[in-house]
């Protein structure tokens, strides 16, 4: 199994809703990432988990709350989002996140297209 | 933060033509990665480079890690319609924040 899966594929939510995005990989990777991507822009890093511990938080608002229940799963909990949070949310994984190494090659999921009304 | 300057921003070419795009940085990198992203999908890794001067091929794609460690290029030979998409350079690893270039949008006319 060499893929990263994300659910749901599409999500529409109101500003008062609470929802969660899910990501799963079974490649034994120990680093997992959340990115946000706006149309025609590059992915922007939000969070990095390394060995199930949050190692990087790129000053993301607290209405986005990541969770890594185990080495295969990564969640992104959403609460009280704003319309400007509408974007493609990408999950990625890599074997590790250290030094100069093929272990840092990131594999991306297909993304969740989020629309906030 | 670290900036990656990717060019050109877009390219419109005829099928069969060769394509070249590049990325530069003001700082030294240890790793260059090249991705392709199709509409509505996640980026797919094409080529990874780990050593200055390294030249790596993947089918019709060739990428090089610049000798100064501040740049990289990606070439696509004999382009075909399925090459259409957005190509990103990126770096990751170690204490570096994974960062992407702004992307090169490629359109191939049959």
Coordinates of N, CA and C in Angstrom, one line a residue:
Chain A
X1 N 0.9 -1.2 0.0 CA 0.0 0.0 0.0 C 0.9 1.2 0.0
X2 N 0.9 2.0 -1.1 CA 1.8 3.1 -1.2 C 1.0 4.4 -1.4
X3 N -0.2 4.5 -0.8 CA -0.9 5.7 -1.0 C -1.4 6.3 0.4
X4 N -1.7 7.6 0.3 CA -2.2 8.4 1.4 C -3.7 8.6 1.0
X5 N -4.6 8.3 1.9 CA -6.0 8.5 1.7 C -6.5 9.6 2.6
X6 N -7.5 10.3 2.0 CA -8.1 11.4 2.8 C -9.6 11.3 2.6
X7 N -10.3 11.6 3.7 CA -11.8 11.7 3.7 C -12.2 12.8 4.5
X8 N -13.3 13.5 4.1 CA -14.0 13.2 2.9 C -13.3 13.9 1.7
X9 N -13.8 13.6 0.5 CA -13.3 14.2 -0.7 C -13.7 15.7 -0.8
X10 N -15.0 15.9 -0.4 CA -15.5 17.3 -0.4 C -16.3 17.5 0.9
X11 N -16.2 18.7 1.4 CA -16.9 19.1 2.7 C -17.4 20.5 2.6
X12 N -18.7 20.7 2.9 CA -19.3 22.0 2.9 C -19.8 22.2 4.4
X13 N -19.4 23.3 5.0 CA -19.8 23.5 6.4 C -20.1 24.9 6.7
X14 N -21.0 25.2 7.7 CA -21.3 26.5 8.1 C -20.3 27.0 9.1
X15 N -20.3 28.3 9.4 CA -19.3 28.8 10.3 C -19.4 28.4 11.7
X16 N -20.6 27.8 12.1 CA -20.8 27.4 13.4 C -20.6 25.9 13.6
X17 N -20.3 25.2 12.5 CA -20.2 23.7 12.5 C -18.9 23.3 13.1
X18 N -18.8 22.0 13.6 CA -17.6 21.3 13.9 C -17.5 20.1 13.0
X19 N -16.4 20.0 12.3 CA -16.1 18.9 11.5 C -14.7 18.4 11.6
X20 N -14.4 17.2 11.0 CA -13.0 16.7 11.1 C -12.6 16.2 9.7
X21 N -11.4 16.4 9.3 CA -10.8 15.8 8.1 C -9.9 14.7 8.6
X22 N -9.9 13.6 7.8 CA -9.1 12.4 8.2 C -8.1 12.1 7.1
X23 N -7.0 11.6 7.6 CA -5.9 11.2 6.7 C -5.3 9.9 7.2
X24 N -5.0 9.0 6.3 CA -4.5 7.7 6.7 C -3.4 7.2 5.7
X25 N -2.3 6.6 6.3 CA -1.3 6.0 5.4 C -0.8 4.7 6.1
X26 N -0.5 3.7 5.3 CA 0.0 2.4 5.8 C 1.3 2.1 5.2
X27 N 2.2 3.1 5.1 CA 3.5 2.9 4.5 C 4.6 2.9 5.6
X28 N 4.1 3.0 6.9 CA 5.1 3.0 8.0 C 5.8 4.3 8.2
X29 N 5.2 5.3 7.5 CA 5.9 6.7 7.6 C 5.7 7.2 9.0
X30 N 6.7 7.9 9.5 CA 6.6 8.5 10.9 C 6.5 10.0 10.9
X31 N 6.4 10.6 9.7 CA 6.1 12.1 9.7 C 4.9 12.3 8.8
X32 N 4.0 13.1 9.4 CA 2.8 13.4 8.6 C 2.5 14.9 8.7
X33 N 1.9 15.4 7.6 CA 1.8 16.9 7.4 C 0.4 17.3 7.0
X34 N 0.0 18.5 7.4 CA -1.2 19.1 6.8 C -0.8 20.4 6.1
X35 N -1.4 20.5 4.9 CA -1.2 21.7 4.1 C -2.5 22.3 3.7
X36 N -2.5 23.6 3.5 CA -3.7 24.3 2.9 C -3.3 24.8 1.6
X37 N -4.2 24.7 0.6 CA -3.8 25.2 -0.8 C -5.0 25.9 -1.4
X38 N -4.8 27.2 -1.7 CA -5.7 28.0 -2.4 C -5.5 27.8 -3.9
X39 N -6.6 28.1 -4.7 CA -6.5 28.0 -6.1 C -5.3 28.7 -6.7
X40 N -4.6 28.0 -7.6 CA -3.5 28.5 -8.3 C -2.3 29.0 -7.4
X41 N -2.3 28.5 -6.2 CA -1.2 28.8 -5.3 C -0.5 27.5 -4.8
X42 N 0.7 27.6 -4.3 CA 1.4 26.4 -3.8 C 0.8 26.0 -2.5
X43 N 1.0 24.7 -2.1 CA 0.6 24.3 -0.8 C 1.3 25.1 0.3
X44 N 0.6 25.4 1.3 CA 1.2 26.1 2.5 C 1.2 25.2 3.7
X45 N 2.3 25.0 4.3 CA 2.4 24.1 5.4 C 1.6 24.6 6.6
X46 N 0.9 23.7 7.3 CA 0.1 24.1 8.5 C 0.8 23.4 9.7
X47 N 0.9 22.1 9.7 CA 1.4 21.3 10.8 C 2.3 20.2 10.3
X48 N 3.2 19.8 11.2 CA 4.0 18.6 11.0 C 4.0 17.8 12.2
X49 N 3.7 16.5 12.1 CA 3.8 15.6 13.2 C 5.0 14.7 12.9
X50 N 5.9 14.5 13.9 CA 7.0 13.6 13.7 C 7.0 12.6 14.9
X51 N 6.9 11.3 14.5 CA 6.8 10.3 15.6 C 5.6 10.6 16.5
X52 N 4.5 11.0 15.9 CA 3.2 11.2 16.6 C 3.2 12.4 17.5
X53 N 4.3 13.2 17.4 CA 4.3 14.5 18.2 C 4.3 15.7 17.3
X54 N 3.6 16.7 17.7 CA 3.5 17.9 16.9 C 4.9 18.6 16.9
X55 N 5.5 18.7 15.8 CA 6.9 19.3 15.7 C 6.9 20.7 15.1
X56 N 5.9 21.0 14.2 CA 5.9 22.3 13.6 C 4.4 22.7 13.5
X57 N 4.1 24.0 14.0 CA 2.8 24.6 13.9 C 3.1 26.0 13.3
X58 N 2.7 26.1 12.0 CA 3.1 27.4 11.3 C 2.1 28.5 11.6
X59 N 2.0 28.8 12.9 CA 1.1 29.9 13.4 C -0.3 29.8 12.8
X60 N -0.8 28.6 12.9 CA -2.2 28.4 12.4 C -3.2 28.8 13.4
X61 N -4.3 29.4 13.0 CA -5.3 29.8 14.0 C -5.9 28.6 14.8
X62 N -6.3 28.9 16.0 CA -6.7 27.8 16.9 C -8.0 27.1 16.4
X63 N -8.7 27.7 15.5 CA -9.9 27.0 14.9 C -9.6 25.8 14.1
X64 N -8.3 25.6 13.8 CA -7.8 24.4 13.3 C -7.0 23.6 14.4
X65 N -7.4 22.4 14.6 CA -6.8 21.6 15.7 C -6.4 20.3 15.2
X66 N -5.1 20.0 15.1 CA -4.6 18.7 14.6 C -4.6 17.7 15.7
X67 N -4.6 16.4 15.2 CA -4.5 15.3 16.2 C -3.9 14.1 15.4
X68 N -3.0 13.4 16.1 CA -2.3 12.3 15.5 C -2.5 11.1 16.5
X69 N -3.6 10.3 16.3 CA -4.0 9.3 17.3 C -3.0 8.1 17.3
X70 N -2.4 7.9 16.1 CA -1.3 6.8 16.0 C -0.5 7.1 14.8
X71 N 0.5 6.3 14.5 CA 1.4 6.6 13.4 C 0.8 6.5 12.0
X72 N -0.4 6.0 11.9 CA -1.0 5.8 10.6 C -2.1 6.9 10.3
X73 N -2.5 7.6 11.4 CA -3.7 8.4 11.3 C -3.4 9.9 11.6
X74 N -4.0 10.8 10.9 CA -3.8 12.2 11.2 C -5.2 12.9 11.0
X75 N -5.6 13.6 11.9 CA -6.9 14.3 11.8 C -6.7 15.8 11.9
X76 N -7.7 16.5 11.3 CA -7.7 18.0 11.4 C -9.1 18.4 11.9
X77 N -9.2 18.8 13.1 CA -10.5 19.2 13.6 C -10.8 20.7 13.3
X78 N -12.0 20.9 12.8 CA -12.4 22.3 12.4 C -13.5 22.8 13.2
X79 N -13.4 24.0 13.6 CA -14.5 24.6 14.4 C -14.5 26.1 14.2
X80 N -15.7 26.6 14.0 CA -15.9 28.1 13.8 C -15.0 28.7 12.7
X81 N -15.0 28.0 11.6 CA -14.2 28.4 10.5 C -14.8 29.7 9.8
X82 N -14.0 30.3 9.0 CA -14.4 31.5 8.2 C -14.4 31.2 6.8
X83 N -15.2 31.9 6.0 CA -15.3 31.7 4.5 C -13.9 31.7 3.9
X84 N -13.0 32.5 4.4 CA -11.6 32.5 3.8 C -10.8 31.3 4.0
X85 N -11.3 30.4 4.9 CA -10.7 29.1 5.1 C -11.0 28.1 4.1
X86 N -11.9 28.4 3.2 CA -12.2 27.5 2.1 C -11.0 27.3 1.2
X87 N -10.7 26.0 1.0 CA -9.4 25.7 0.3 C -9.4 24.2 0.1
X88 N -8.3 23.7 -0.6 CA -8.0 22.3 -0.7 C -7.1 22.0 0.5
X89 N -7.4 21.0 1.3 CA -6.6 20.6 2.5 C -5.9 19.3 2.1
X90 N -4.6 19.4 2.1 CA -3.8 18.2 1.7 C -3.1 17.6 2.9
X91 N -3.1 16.3 2.9 CA -2.3 15.6 3.9 C -1.1 14.9 3.2
X92 N 0.0 14.8 3.8 CA 1.2 14.2 3.2 C 1.9 13.4 4.3
X93 N 2.7 12.4 3.9 CA 3.5 11.7 4.8 C 4.9 11.4 4.3
X94 N 5.9 11.2 5.1 CA 7.2 10.9 4.7 C 7.8 9.9 5.7
X95 N 8.8 9.2 5.3 CA 9.4 8.2 6.3 C 9.8 8.9 7.6
X96 N 10.5 10.1 7.4 CA 11.0 10.9 8.5 C 10.9 12.3 8.1
X97 N 11.4 13.2 9.0 CA 11.6 14.6 8.6 C 12.9 15.0 9.3
X98 N 14.0 14.6 8.7 CA 15.3 14.9 9.3 C 16.4 14.9 8.3
X99 N 17.3 15.8 8.3 CA 18.5 15.8 7.5 C 18.3 15.8 6.0
X100 N 19.3 15.4 5.3 CA 19.3 15.3 3.9 C 19.1 13.8 3.6
X101 N 17.9 13.5 3.1 CA 17.7 12.1 3.0 C 16.5 11.8 2.2
X102 N 16.5 10.6 1.5 CA 15.3 10.2 0.7 C 14.1 10.0 1.7
X103 N 14.4 9.9 3.0 CA 13.3 9.7 3.9 C 12.4 10.8 4.0
X104 N 12.8 12.0 3.4 CA 12.0 13.2 3.5 C 11.0 13.3 2.3
X105 N 11.1 12.4 1.4 CA 10.2 12.5 0.2 C 8.8 12.4 0.7
X106 N 8.0 13.4 0.3 CA 6.6 13.4 0.8 C 5.6 12.8 -0.2
X107 N 4.7 12.0 0.3 CA 3.7 11.5 -0.5 C 2.4 12.2 -0.1
X108 N 1.6 12.7 -1.1 CA 0.4 13.5 -0.8 C -0.8 12.6 -1.0
X109 N -1.8 12.9 -0.3 CA -3.2 12.4 -0.5 C -3.9 13.3 -1.6
X110 N -5.1 12.9 -2.0 CA -5.8 13.6 -3.0 C -6.4 14.9 -2.5
X111 N -6.5 15.1 -1.2 CA -7.0 16.4 -0.7 C -8.5 16.3 -0.3
X112 N -8.9 17.2 0.6 CA -10.3 17.5 0.9 C -10.6 18.9 0.4
X113 N -11.6 19.0 -0.5 CA -12.0 20.3 -0.9 C -13.0 20.9 0.1
X114 N -12.7 21.9 0.9 CA -13.5 22.4 1.9 C -14.1 23.8 1.5
X115 N -15.4 23.9 1.7 CA -16.1 25.1 1.4 C -16.8 25.5 2.7
X116 N -16.5 26.8 3.2 CA -17.1 27.3 4.4 C -18.1 28.4 4.0
X117 N -19.4 28.2 4.4 CA -20.4 29.1 4.0 C -20.7 30.1 5.1
Chain B
X1 N 10.7 33.9 6.0 CA 11.0 32.5 5.7 C 11.8 32.3 4.4
X2 N 12.1 31.1 4.2 CA 12.9 30.8 2.9 C 12.0 31.0 1.7
X3 N 12.5 31.6 0.7 CA 11.8 31.9 -0.5 C 12.3 31.0 -1.7
X4 N 11.4 30.4 -2.5 CA 11.8 29.7 -3.7 C 11.2 30.5 -4.8
X5 N 12.0 30.9 -5.8 CA 11.6 31.7 -7.0 C 11.5 30.7 -8.1
X6 N 10.3 30.4 -8.6 CA 10.1 29.5 -9.7 C 9.7 30.2 -10.9
X7 N 10.3 29.8 -12.1 CA 9.9 30.4 -13.3 C 10.0 29.4 -14.5
X8 N 9.2 29.6 -15.6 CA 8.3 30.7 -15.7 C 7.0 30.4 -14.9
X9 N 6.1 31.3 -14.8 CA 4.8 31.1 -14.1 C 3.9 30.2 -14.9
X10 N 3.9 30.4 -16.2 CA 3.1 29.5 -17.1 C 3.8 29.4 -18.4
X11 N 3.4 28.2 -19.1 CA 4.0 27.9 -20.4 C 2.9 27.4 -21.3
X12 N 2.8 27.8 -22.5 CA 1.9 27.3 -23.5 C 2.7 26.8 -24.7
X13 N 2.7 25.5 -24.9 CA 3.6 24.9 -25.9 C 2.8 23.9 -26.8
X14 N 3.4 23.6 -27.9 CA 2.9 22.6 -28.8 C 3.4 21.2 -28.4
X15 N 2.5 20.2 -28.6 CA 2.9 18.8 -28.4 C 4.2 18.5 -29.1
X16 N 5.1 17.8 -28.4 CA 6.4 17.5 -29.0 C 7.5 18.4 -28.7
X17 N 7.2 19.6 -28.2 CA 8.2 20.5 -27.8 C 8.9 20.1 -26.5
X18 N 10.1 20.6 -26.3 CA 10.7 20.4 -25.0 C 10.4 21.6 -24.0
X19 N 10.4 21.3 -22.7 CA 10.1 22.3 -21.7 C 11.2 22.4 -20.7
X20 N 11.4 23.6 -20.2 CA 12.4 23.8 -19.2 C 11.9 24.8 -18.1
X21 N 12.0 24.5 -16.9 CA 11.6 25.4 -15.8 C 12.6 25.3 -14.7
X22 N 12.7 26.4 -13.9 CA 13.7 26.3 -12.8 C 13.3 27.0 -11.6
X23 N 14.0 26.7 -10.5 CA 13.8 27.3 -9.2 C 15.1 27.8 -8.7
X24 N 15.1 29.0 -8.0 CA 16.3 29.5 -7.4 C 15.9 30.0 -6.0
X25 N 16.9 30.0 -5.2 CA 16.8 30.4 -3.8 C 17.9 31.3 -3.4
X26 N 17.7 32.1 -2.4 CA 18.8 33.0 -1.9 C 19.6 32.2 -0.9
X27 N 19.2 31.1 -0.5 CA 20.0 30.3 0.5 C 20.3 28.9 0.0
X28 N 21.2 28.3 0.6 CA 21.7 27.0 0.2 C 20.7 25.9 0.6
X29 N 20.3 25.0 -0.3 CA 19.4 23.9 0.1 C 20.2 22.6 0.1
X30 N 19.7 21.6 0.8 CA 20.3 20.2 0.8 C 19.5 19.3 -0.1
X31 N 18.3 19.7 -0.4 CA 17.3 18.8 -1.1 C 16.5 19.6 -2.0
X32 N 16.3 19.1 -3.3 CA 15.3 19.7 -4.2 C 14.4 18.6 -4.6
X33 N 13.1 18.9 -4.6 CA 12.1 18.0 -5.0 C 11.2 18.7 -6.1
X34 N 10.8 17.9 -7.1 CA 10.0 18.4 -8.1 C 8.7 17.5 -8.1
X35 N 7.5 18.3 -8.0 CA 6.2 17.7 -8.0 C 5.4 18.1 -9.2
X36 N 4.4 17.3 -9.6 CA 3.4 17.7 -10.6 C 2.0 17.5 -9.9
X37 N 1.1 18.5 -10.1 CA -0.2 18.5 -9.5 C -1.2 18.6 -10.6
X38 N -2.1 17.6 -10.7 CA -3.3 17.7 -11.7 C -4.4 18.4 -10.9
X39 N -5.3 19.0 -11.7 CA -6.5 19.7 -11.0 C -7.2 18.8 -10.1
X40 N -7.5 19.3 -8.9 CA -8.3 18.6 -7.9 C -7.6 17.4 -7.2
X41 N -6.3 17.3 -7.5 CA -5.5 16.2 -6.9 C -4.4 16.7 -6.1
X42 N -3.7 15.8 -5.3 CA -2.6 16.2 -4.6 C -1.3 16.1 -5.4
X43 N -0.3 16.8 -5.0 CA 1.0 16.8 -5.8 C 1.6 15.4 -5.8
X44 N 2.2 15.0 -6.9 CA 2.9 13.7 -7.1 C 4.3 14.0 -7.3
X45 N 5.2 13.3 -6.5 CA 6.6 13.5 -6.6 C 7.1 12.9 -7.9
X46 N 7.9 13.7 -8.6 CA 8.5 13.3 -9.9 C 9.9 12.9 -9.7
X47 N 10.7 13.8 -9.1 CA 12.2 13.6 -9.0 C 12.6 14.2 -7.7
X48 N 13.6 13.5 -7.0 CA 14.2 14.1 -5.8 C 15.7 14.2 -6.0
X49 N 16.3 15.2 -5.6 CA 17.7 15.5 -5.8 C 18.4 15.8 -4.4
X50 N 19.5 15.2 -4.1 CA 20.1 15.3 -2.8 C 21.6 15.7 -2.8
X51 N 22.2 15.8 -4.0 CA 23.6 16.2 -4.0 C 23.8 17.3 -5.1
X52 N 24.6 18.3 -4.7 CA 25.0 19.4 -5.7 C 25.6 18.8 -6.9
X53 N 25.0 19.2 -8.1 CA 25.5 18.7 -9.4 C 24.8 17.5 -9.8
X54 N 24.0 16.9 -9.0 CA 23.3 15.6 -9.3 C 22.3 15.9 -10.5
X55 N 22.3 15.0 -11.5 CA 21.4 15.0 -12.6 C 20.7 13.7 -12.6
X56 N 19.3 13.8 -12.6 CA 18.5 12.6 -12.4 C 17.4 12.6 -13.5
X57 N 17.1 11.4 -14.1 CA 16.1 11.3 -15.1 C 15.0 10.4 -14.6
X58 N 13.8 10.7 -15.1 CA 12.6 9.8 -14.8 C 11.8 9.8 -16.1
X59 N 12.1 8.9 -17.0 CA 11.4 8.9 -18.3 C 11.9 10.1 -19.1
X60 N 10.9 10.9 -19.5 CA 11.2 12.1 -20.3 C 11.5 13.3 -19.5
X61 N 11.6 13.1 -18.2 CA 11.9 14.2 -17.3 C 13.3 14.1 -16.8
X62 N 14.0 15.2 -16.7 CA 15.3 15.3 -16.2 C 15.4 16.5 -15.3
X63 N 16.1 16.3 -14.2 CA 16.2 17.4 -13.2 C 17.7 17.5 -12.7
X64 N 18.1 18.7 -12.4 CA 19.5 18.8 -11.9 C 19.5 19.7 -10.7
X65 N 20.4 19.3 -9.7 CA 20.6 20.1 -8.5 C 21.8 21.0 -8.9
X66 N 21.6 22.3 -8.8 CA 22.7 23.2 -9.2 C 23.9 23.1 -8.3
X67 N 25.0 23.4 -8.9 CA 26.3 23.2 -8.3 C 26.5 24.2 -7.1
X68 N 25.8 25.3 -7.2 CA 25.9 26.3 -6.1 C 24.9 25.9 -4.9
X69 N 24.1 24.9 -5.1 CA 23.1 24.4 -4.2 C 22.0 25.5 -4.0
X70 N 21.9 26.4 -4.9 CA 20.8 27.5 -4.7 C 19.8 27.4 -5.9
X71 N 20.0 26.4 -6.8 CA 19.0 26.3 -7.8 C 18.8 24.9 -8.4
X72 N 17.8 24.7 -9.1 CA 17.5 23.5 -9.8 C 16.6 23.7 -11.0
X73 N 16.8 22.8 -12.0 CA 15.9 22.9 -13.2 C 15.3 21.6 -13.4
X74 N 14.1 21.7 -14.1 CA 13.4 20.5 -14.6 C 13.2 20.6 -16.1
X75 N 13.6 19.6 -16.8 CA 13.3 19.6 -18.3 C 12.3 18.4 -18.6
X76 N 11.4 18.7 -19.5 CA 10.5 17.7 -20.0 C 10.8 17.6 -21.5
X77 N 11.1 16.5 -22.0 CA 11.4 16.3 -23.5 C 10.1 15.8 -24.2
X78 N 10.0 16.2 -25.4 CA 8.9 15.7 -26.3 C 7.6 15.7 -25.6
X79 N 7.1 16.8 -25.2 CA 5.9 16.9 -24.4 C 4.7 16.3 -25.0
X80 N 3.8 15.8 -24.2 CA 2.5 15.2 -24.6 C 1.4 15.8 -23.9
X81 N 0.1 15.7 -24.3 CA -1.0 16.3 -23.7 C -1.1 16.0 -22.2
X82 N -0.8 14.8 -21.8 CA -0.9 14.5 -20.3 C 0.1 15.1 -19.4
X83 N 1.1 15.8 -20.0 CA 2.0 16.6 -19.2 C 1.4 17.9 -18.6
X84 N 0.2 18.2 -19.1 CA -0.5 19.4 -18.6 C -0.7 19.3 -17.1
X85 N -0.4 20.4 -16.4 CA -0.6 20.4 -15.0 C 0.2 21.6 -14.4
X86 N 0.3 21.6 -13.1 CA 1.2 22.6 -12.4 C 2.4 21.8 -11.8
X87 N 3.6 22.3 -12.1 CA 4.8 21.7 -11.6 C 5.4 22.6 -10.5
X88 N 5.7 22.0 -9.4 CA 6.2 22.7 -8.2 C 7.6 22.2 -7.9
X89 N 8.5 23.1 -7.6 CA 9.7 22.7 -6.9 C 9.5 22.8 -5.4
X90 N 10.2 22.1 -4.6 CA 10.0 22.1 -3.2 C 11.3 21.7 -2.5
X91 N 11.4 22.0 -1.2 CA 12.4 21.5 -0.4 C 11.8 21.0 1.0
X92 N 12.5 20.1 1.6 CA 12.0 19.6 2.9 C 13.1 18.9 3.6
X93 N 12.9 18.6 4.8 CA 13.9 17.8 5.6 C 14.6 18.5 6.7
X94 N 14.9 17.8 7.7 CA 15.6 18.3 8.8 C 14.9 19.5 9.5
X95 N 15.6 20.5 9.8 CA 15.0 21.7 10.5 C 14.3 22.6 9.5
X96 N 14.4 22.3 8.2 CA 13.8 23.1 7.2 C 12.3 23.0 7.2
X97 N 11.6 24.1 7.1 CA 10.2 24.0 6.9 C 9.9 23.6 5.4
X98 N 9.1 22.6 5.2 CA 8.8 22.2 3.8 C 8.2 23.4 3.1
X99 N 8.8 23.8 2.0 CA 8.4 25.0 1.2 C 8.3 24.7 -0.2
X100 N 7.3 25.2 -0.9 CA 7.1 25.0 -2.3 C 7.3 26.3 -3.1
X101 N 7.8 26.2 -4.3 CA 7.8 27.3 -5.2 C 6.4 27.7 -5.6
X102 N 6.3 28.8 -6.4 CA 4.9 29.3 -6.8 C 4.3 28.4 -7.9
X103 N 5.1 27.6 -8.5 CA 4.5 26.7 -9.5 C 4.6 27.2 -10.9
X104 N 4.7 26.3 -11.9 CA 4.7 26.6 -13.3 C 3.6 25.8 -13.9
X105 N 2.6 26.6 -14.5 CA 1.4 26.0 -15.1 C 1.8 25.6 -16.6
X106 N 1.6 24.4 -16.9 CA 2.0 23.9 -18.3 C 0.7 23.6 -19.1
X107 N 0.6 24.2 -20.2 CA -0.5 23.8 -21.2 C 0.2 23.3 -22.4
X108 N -0.3 22.1 -22.9 CA 0.3 21.5 -24.1 C -0.8 21.4 -25.1
X109 N -0.6 22.1 -26.3 CA -1.6 22.1 -27.3 C -1.3 20.9 -28.3
X110 N -2.3 20.1 -28.6 CA -2.1 18.9 -29.4 C -1.7 19.3 -30.9

